[in-house]
Coordinates of C-alpha atoms and ligand atoms in Angstrom, one line a residue:
X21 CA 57.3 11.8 -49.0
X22 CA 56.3 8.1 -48.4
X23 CA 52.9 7.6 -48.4
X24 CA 50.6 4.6 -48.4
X25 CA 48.0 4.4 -50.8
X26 CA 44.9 2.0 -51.9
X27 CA 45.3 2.0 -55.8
X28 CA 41.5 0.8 -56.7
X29 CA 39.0 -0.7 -54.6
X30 CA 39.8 -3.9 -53.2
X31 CA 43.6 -4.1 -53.9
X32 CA 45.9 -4.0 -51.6
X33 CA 48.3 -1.1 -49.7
X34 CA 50.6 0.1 -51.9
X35 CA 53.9 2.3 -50.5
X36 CA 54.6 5.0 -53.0
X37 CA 56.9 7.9 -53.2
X38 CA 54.5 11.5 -53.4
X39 CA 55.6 15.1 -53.6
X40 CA 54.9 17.0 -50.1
X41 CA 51.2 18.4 -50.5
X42 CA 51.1 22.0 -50.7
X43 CA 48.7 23.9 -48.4
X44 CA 45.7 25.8 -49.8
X45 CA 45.0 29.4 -48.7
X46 CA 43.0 27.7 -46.1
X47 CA 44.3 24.3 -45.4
X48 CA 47.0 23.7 -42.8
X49 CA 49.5 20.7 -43.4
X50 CA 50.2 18.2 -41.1
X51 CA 53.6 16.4 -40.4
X52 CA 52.2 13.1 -39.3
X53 CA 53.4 11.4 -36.1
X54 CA 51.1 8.4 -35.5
X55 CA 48.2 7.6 -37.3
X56 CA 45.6 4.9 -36.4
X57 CA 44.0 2.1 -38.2
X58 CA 40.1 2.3 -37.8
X59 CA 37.6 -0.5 -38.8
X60 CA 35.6 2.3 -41.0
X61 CA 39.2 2.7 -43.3
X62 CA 37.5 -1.1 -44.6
X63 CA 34.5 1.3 -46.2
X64 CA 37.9 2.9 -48.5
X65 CA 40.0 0.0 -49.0
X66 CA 36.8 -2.4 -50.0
X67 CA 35.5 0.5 -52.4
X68 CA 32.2 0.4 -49.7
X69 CA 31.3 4.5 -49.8
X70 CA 30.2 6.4 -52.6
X71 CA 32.5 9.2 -54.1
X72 CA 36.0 8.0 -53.1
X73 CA 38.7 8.8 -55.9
X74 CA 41.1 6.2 -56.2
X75 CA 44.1 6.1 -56.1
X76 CA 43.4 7.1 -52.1
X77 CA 45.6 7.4 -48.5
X78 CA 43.3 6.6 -45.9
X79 CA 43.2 7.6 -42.1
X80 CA 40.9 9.6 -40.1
X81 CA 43.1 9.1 -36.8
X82 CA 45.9 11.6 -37.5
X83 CA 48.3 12.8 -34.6
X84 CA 51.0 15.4 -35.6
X85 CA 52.4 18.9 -35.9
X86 CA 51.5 21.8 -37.9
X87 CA 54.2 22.0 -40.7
X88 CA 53.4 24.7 -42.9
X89 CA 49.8 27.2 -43.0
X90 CA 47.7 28.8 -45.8
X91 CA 47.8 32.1 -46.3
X92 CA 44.4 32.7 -44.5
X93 CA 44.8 30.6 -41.7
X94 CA 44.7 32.6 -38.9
X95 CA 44.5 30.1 -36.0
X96 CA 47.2 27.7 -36.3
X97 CA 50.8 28.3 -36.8
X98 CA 54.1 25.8 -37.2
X99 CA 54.7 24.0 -34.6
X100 CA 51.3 23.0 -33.5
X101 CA 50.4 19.6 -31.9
X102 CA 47.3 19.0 -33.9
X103 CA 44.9 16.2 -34.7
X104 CA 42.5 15.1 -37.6
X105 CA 39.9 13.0 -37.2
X106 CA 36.9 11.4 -38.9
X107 CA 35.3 14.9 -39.4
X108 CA 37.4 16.4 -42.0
X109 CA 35.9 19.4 -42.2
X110 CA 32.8 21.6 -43.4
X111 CA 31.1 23.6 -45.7
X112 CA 30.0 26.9 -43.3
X113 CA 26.7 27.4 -45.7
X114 CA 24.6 24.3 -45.5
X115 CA 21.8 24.8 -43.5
X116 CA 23.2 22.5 -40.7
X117 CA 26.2 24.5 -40.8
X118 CA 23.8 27.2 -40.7
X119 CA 22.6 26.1 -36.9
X120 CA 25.9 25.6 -36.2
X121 CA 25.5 21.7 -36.0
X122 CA 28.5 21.0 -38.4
X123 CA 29.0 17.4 -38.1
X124 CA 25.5 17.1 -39.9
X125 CA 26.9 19.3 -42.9
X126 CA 25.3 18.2 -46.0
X127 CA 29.0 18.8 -47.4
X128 CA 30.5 17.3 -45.0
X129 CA 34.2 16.0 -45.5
X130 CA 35.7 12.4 -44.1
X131 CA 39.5 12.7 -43.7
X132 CA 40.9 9.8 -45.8
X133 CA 37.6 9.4 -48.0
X134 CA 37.0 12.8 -49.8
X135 CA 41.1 13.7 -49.4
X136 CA 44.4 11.9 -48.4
X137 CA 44.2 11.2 -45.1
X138 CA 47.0 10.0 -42.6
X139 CA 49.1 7.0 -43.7
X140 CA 51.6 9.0 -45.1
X141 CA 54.3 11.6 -43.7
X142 CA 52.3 14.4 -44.7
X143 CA 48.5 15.8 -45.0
X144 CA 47.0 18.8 -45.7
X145 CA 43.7 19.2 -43.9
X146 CA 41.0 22.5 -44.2
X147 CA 41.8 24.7 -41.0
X148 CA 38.6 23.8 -39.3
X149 CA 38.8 19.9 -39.5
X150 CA 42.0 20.4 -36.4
X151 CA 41.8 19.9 -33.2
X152 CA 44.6 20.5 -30.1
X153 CA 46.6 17.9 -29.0
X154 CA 47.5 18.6 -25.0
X155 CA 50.9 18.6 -23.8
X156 CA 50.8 15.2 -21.5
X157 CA 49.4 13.1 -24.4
X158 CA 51.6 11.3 -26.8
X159 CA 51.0 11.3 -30.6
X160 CA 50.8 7.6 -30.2
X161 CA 48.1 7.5 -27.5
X162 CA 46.2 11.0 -29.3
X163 CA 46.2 9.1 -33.1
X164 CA 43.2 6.7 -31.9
X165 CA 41.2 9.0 -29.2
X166 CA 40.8 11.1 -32.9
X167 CA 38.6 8.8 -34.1
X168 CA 37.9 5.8 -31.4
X169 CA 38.5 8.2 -28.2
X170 CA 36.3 10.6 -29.4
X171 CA 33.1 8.5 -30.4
X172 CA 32.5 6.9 -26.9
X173 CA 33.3 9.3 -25.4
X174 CA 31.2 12.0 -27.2
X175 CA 27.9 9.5 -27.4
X176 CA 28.2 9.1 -23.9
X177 CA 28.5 12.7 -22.4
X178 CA 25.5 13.3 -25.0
X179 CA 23.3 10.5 -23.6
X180 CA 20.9 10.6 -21.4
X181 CA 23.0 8.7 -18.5
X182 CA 24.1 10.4 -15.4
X183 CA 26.2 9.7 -12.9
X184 CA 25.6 6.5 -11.0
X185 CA 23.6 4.9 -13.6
X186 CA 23.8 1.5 -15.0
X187 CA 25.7 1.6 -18.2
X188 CA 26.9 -1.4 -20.0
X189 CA 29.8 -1.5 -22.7
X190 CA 28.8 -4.5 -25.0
X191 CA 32.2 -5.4 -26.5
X192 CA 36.4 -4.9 -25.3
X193 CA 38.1 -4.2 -28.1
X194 CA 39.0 -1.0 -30.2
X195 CA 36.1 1.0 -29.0
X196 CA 35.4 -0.7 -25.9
X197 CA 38.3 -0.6 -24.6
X198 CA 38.0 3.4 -24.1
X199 CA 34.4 2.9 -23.7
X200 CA 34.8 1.1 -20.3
X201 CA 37.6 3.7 -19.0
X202 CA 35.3 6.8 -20.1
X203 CA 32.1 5.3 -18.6
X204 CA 34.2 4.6 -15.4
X205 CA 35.5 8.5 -15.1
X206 CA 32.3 9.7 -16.2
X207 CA 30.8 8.3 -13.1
X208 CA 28.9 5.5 -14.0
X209 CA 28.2 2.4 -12.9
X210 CA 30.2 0.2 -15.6
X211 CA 29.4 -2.9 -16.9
X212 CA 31.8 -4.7 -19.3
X213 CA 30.2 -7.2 -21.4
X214 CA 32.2 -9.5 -24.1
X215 CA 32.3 -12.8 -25.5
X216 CA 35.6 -13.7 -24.3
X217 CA 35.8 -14.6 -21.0
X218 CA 39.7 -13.8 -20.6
X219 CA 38.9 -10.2 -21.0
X220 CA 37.4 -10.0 -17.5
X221 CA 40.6 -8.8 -15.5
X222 CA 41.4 -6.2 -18.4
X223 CA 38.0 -5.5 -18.2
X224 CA 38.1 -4.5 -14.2
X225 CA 41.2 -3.2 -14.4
X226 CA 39.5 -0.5 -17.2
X227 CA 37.8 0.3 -14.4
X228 CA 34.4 -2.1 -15.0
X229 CA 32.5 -2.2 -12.1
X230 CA 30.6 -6.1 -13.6
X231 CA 31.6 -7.8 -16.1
X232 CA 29.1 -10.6 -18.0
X233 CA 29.9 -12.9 -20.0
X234 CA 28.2 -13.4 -22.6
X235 CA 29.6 -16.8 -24.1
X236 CA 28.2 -18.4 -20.4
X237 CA 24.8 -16.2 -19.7
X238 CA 22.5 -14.3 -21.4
X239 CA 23.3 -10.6 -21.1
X240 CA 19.9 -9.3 -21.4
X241 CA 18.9 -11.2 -18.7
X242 CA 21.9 -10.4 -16.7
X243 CA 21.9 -6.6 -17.3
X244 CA 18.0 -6.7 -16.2
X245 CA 18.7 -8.6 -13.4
X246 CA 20.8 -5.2 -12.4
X247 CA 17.8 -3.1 -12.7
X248 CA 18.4 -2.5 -16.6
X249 CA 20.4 -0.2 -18.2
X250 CA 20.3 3.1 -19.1
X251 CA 22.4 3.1 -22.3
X252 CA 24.1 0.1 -23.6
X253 CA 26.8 0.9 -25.9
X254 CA 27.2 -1.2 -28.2
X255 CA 30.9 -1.5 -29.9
X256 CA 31.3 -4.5 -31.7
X257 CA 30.4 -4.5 -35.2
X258 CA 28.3 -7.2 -35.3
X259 CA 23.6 -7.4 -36.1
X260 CA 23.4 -10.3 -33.7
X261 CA 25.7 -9.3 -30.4
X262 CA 23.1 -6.0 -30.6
X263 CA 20.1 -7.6 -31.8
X264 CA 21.1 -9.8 -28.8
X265 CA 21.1 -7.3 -25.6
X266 CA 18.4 -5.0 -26.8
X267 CA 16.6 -7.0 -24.1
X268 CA 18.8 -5.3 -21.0
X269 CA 18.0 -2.2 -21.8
X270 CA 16.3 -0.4 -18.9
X271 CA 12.5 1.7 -19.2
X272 CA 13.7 4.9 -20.8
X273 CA 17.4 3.2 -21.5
X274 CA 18.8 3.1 -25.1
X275 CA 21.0 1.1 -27.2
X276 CA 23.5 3.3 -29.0
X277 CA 25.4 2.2 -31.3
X278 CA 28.6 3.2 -32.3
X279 CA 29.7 0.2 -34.8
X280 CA 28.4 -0.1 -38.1
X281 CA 27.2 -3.9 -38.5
X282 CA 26.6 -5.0 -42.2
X283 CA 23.3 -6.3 -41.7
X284 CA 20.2 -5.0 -40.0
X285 CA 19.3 -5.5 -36.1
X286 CA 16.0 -7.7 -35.2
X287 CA 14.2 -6.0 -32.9
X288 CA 11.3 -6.7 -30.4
X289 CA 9.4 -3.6 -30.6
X290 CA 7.0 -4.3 -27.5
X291 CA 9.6 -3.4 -24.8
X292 CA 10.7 -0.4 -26.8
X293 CA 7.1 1.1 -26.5
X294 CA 6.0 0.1 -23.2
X295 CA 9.1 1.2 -21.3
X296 CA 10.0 4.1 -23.5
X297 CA 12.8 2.8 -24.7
X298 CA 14.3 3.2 -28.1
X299 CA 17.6 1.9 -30.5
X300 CA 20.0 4.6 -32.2
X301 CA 23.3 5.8 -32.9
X302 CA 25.9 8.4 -32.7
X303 CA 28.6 9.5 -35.2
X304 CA 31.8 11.1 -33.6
X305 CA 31.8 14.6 -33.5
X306 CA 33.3 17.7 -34.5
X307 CA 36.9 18.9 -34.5
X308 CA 35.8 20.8 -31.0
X309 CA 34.4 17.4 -29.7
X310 CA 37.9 16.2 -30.5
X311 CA 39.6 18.3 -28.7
X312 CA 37.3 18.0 -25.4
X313 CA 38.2 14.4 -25.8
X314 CA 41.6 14.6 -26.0
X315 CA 41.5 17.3 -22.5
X316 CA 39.6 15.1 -20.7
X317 CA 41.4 12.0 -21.9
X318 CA 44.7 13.8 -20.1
X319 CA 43.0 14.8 -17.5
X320 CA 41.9 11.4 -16.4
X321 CA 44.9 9.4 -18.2
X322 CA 42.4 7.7 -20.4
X323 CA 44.6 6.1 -22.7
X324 CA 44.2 3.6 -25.6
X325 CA 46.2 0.2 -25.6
X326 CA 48.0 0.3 -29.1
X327 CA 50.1 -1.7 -31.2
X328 CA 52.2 0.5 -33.5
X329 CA 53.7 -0.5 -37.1
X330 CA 55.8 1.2 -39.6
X331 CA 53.8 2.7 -43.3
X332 CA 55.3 -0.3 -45.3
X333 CA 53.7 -2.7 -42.5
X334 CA 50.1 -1.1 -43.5
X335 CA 48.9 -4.2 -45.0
X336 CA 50.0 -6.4 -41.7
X337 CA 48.3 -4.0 -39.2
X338 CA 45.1 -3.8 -41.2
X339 CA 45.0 -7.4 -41.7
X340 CA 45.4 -7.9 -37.4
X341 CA 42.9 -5.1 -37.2
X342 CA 40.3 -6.6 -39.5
X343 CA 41.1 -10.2 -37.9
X344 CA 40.4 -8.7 -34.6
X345 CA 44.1 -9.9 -33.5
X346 CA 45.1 -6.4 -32.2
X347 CA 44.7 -5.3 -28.9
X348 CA 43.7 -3.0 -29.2
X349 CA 44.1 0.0 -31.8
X350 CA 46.6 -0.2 -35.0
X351 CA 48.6 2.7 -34.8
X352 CA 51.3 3.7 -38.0
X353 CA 54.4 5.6 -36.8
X354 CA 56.3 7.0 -40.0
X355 CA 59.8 6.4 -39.3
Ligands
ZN29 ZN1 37.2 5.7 -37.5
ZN30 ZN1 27.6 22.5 -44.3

C-alpha cells in the first residue's frame, strides 16, 4: 500500500510503498477514504511529543470502511463506514478507565502518534478507538468532523451555555469554521470574531448572529458591550488573540480553549474572581463523542469546507495548512 510517512523529526513527507497491516485479535483495519490534515499532526512531524517512533504515518482524522477484523472483534464487521479520530483508543484498567472517563486514560493512545495513523490506504486501529460514520455524510466531509467536528462541538454541548446565550467563536478557520455552525444549531446566540474582516459574509452565512472585527475594535469591549459572554471559544492557536478577549467574557462565562498556542496566556486575574469567571480547556472526546458528532452533524448538515489533495501532495497540503492558506480543512483522498 502507499503510505505517507515522516522519517525523523523535522524532515519532510516521504511516500513509501508498505505491506497491508495485519489486524490484531483486537484491532479492526481500516481502508482509508479521506483523511484530514490537523494543526496538532505539527506536534509529529516537528518531533514536538514525547514517545513517537519514527519512522511515523500521521492522521487522527480517518474516514473509511472496515476492511478486515480481529478475531475478537465482535462489533464491527467488513463493510463498515467507520472513523478514527484523535482518541486512538484505551487501556480499560487505568483508574480513569475505571470511572469510565476514557479519554482521561493514563494509557491513552493518539491515532498517528503512538501508531500509523491515516495518510496511507490502510490502518489498523484497536476496536474501541471507531466510531460510525452515518449514511448522508461523505468520507470527505466525516475525515475532519473526526478530529475538528468533534472538539467544538463536544466542548460546547459540555459547557455551561444554554440556549440563547451569548457565545462568541474567537477565530474562522479550521475549527471555527464548525464552531460557528454548531453554536448556531445549538441554539445560541453566535458571535463570530476574526481578524480578517472579509470573513464577515462567510461568517453570517455559518449562521453568526454578530460578527466583530477584531483588526478595527476591541473585542473585549465589544463582546461586553453585548452583556458578556458566556463561553468564548477560542480557536486560533495563538497566546495573544486569547490573552486578548479574556476581557469579554461574561460573570460566570469562560474562555475554553480548544487550540494549543505555544506560549502562555497573560491573564488579569481580578475579573476572573469577582465575576466567577475562569480560563480552561477541552480535549476532543471519545470514540462515542465522535460518533454523536458525526449524527448530529447530518442531522443539521453541519459540514466542513475542505480542500482535498492526493498522499504524494502531503507535503503541499500541510504546508497551506500550517500557512493558514486553506480554507478551511486539508483533506487527503488516496486515489
Ligand atoms: Zn486534530
Ligand atoms: Zn485507561
Amino acid at each position: 500500500m502507499k503510505a505517507v510517512e515522516i522519517p525523523e523529526p523535522g524532515a519532510e513527507f516521504e511516500v513509501v510503498e508498505r505491506d497491508v497491516p495485519e489486524p490484531d485479535a483486537e484491532e479492526v483495519r481500516v481502508a482509508v477514504e479521506a483523511c484530514g490534515i490537523c494543526h496538532s499532526d505539527a506536534f509529529v512531524k516537528e518531533g514536538q511529543w514525547p514517545g513517537v517512533d519514527y519512522p511515523r504515518v500521521p492522521g487522527h482524522e480517518v474516514a473509511g470502511r472496515v476492511d478486515a477484523v480481529g478475531e475478537d472483534v465482535t462489533e464491527w464487521e467488513e463493510g463498515d463506514r467507520v472513523g478514527v479520530g484523535w482518541h486512538g483508543g484505551h487501556c480499560f484498567t487505568c483508574d480513569a478507565c475505571r470511572r469510565g472517563d476514557f479519554i482521561a486514560c493514563e494509557n491513552a493512545q493518539v491515532t498517528g502518534f503512538d501508531y500509523d495513523g491515516g495518510y496511507a490506504e490502510y490502518l489498523t486501529a484497536p476496536h474501541e478507538a471507531l466510531a460510525k460514520i452515518p449514511d448522508e455524510l461523505d468520507a470527505v466531509d466525516a475525515a475532519p468532523l473526526l478530529c475538528a467536528g468533534i472538539t467544538t462541538f463536544n466542548s460546547l454541548r459540555n459547557s455551561e451555555a444554554r440556549p440563547g446565550d451569548l457565545v462568541a467563536v474567537q477565530g474562522v478557520g479550521g475549527l471555527g469554521h464548525l464552531g460557528i455552525q454548531y453554536a448556531y444549531e445549538a441554539g445560541f446566540e453566535t458571535v463570530a470574531v476574526s481578524t480578517s474582516p472579509e470573513k464577515e459574509d462567510l461568517a453570517y452565512e455559518l449562521g453568526a448572529d454578530h460578527f466583530i472585527d477584531a483588526s478595527e475594535v476591541d473585542a473585549g469591549e465589544e463582546l461586553q458591550s453585548m452583556g458578556g459572554a458566556k463561553v468564548v471559544l477560542a480557536t486560533a492557536p495563538s497566546a495573544d488573540a486569547m490573552s486578548s478577549i479574556v476581557s469579554g467574557v461574561g460573570v460566570d462565562g469562560k474562555l475554553l480553549t480548544i487550540a494549543v498556542p505555544g506560549e502562555p496566556l497573560s491573564v488579569d486575574v481580578q475579573p476572573l474572581v469577582t465575576g466567577r469567571r475562569s480560563v480552561g480547556g477541552w480535549p476532543s472526546g471519545t470514540p462515542h463523542a465522535s460518533e454523536d458528532t458525526l449524527d448530529f452533524s447530518a442531522l443539521r448538515d453541519v459540514t466542513p469546507k475542505v480542500e482535498t489533495f492526493s498522499l504524494e501532495e502531503a507535503d503541499d497540503a500541510y504546508a497551506a495548512m500550517m500557512d493558514n492558506e486553506v480554507r478551511f480543512r486539508a483533506v487527503l483522498v488516496p486515489e
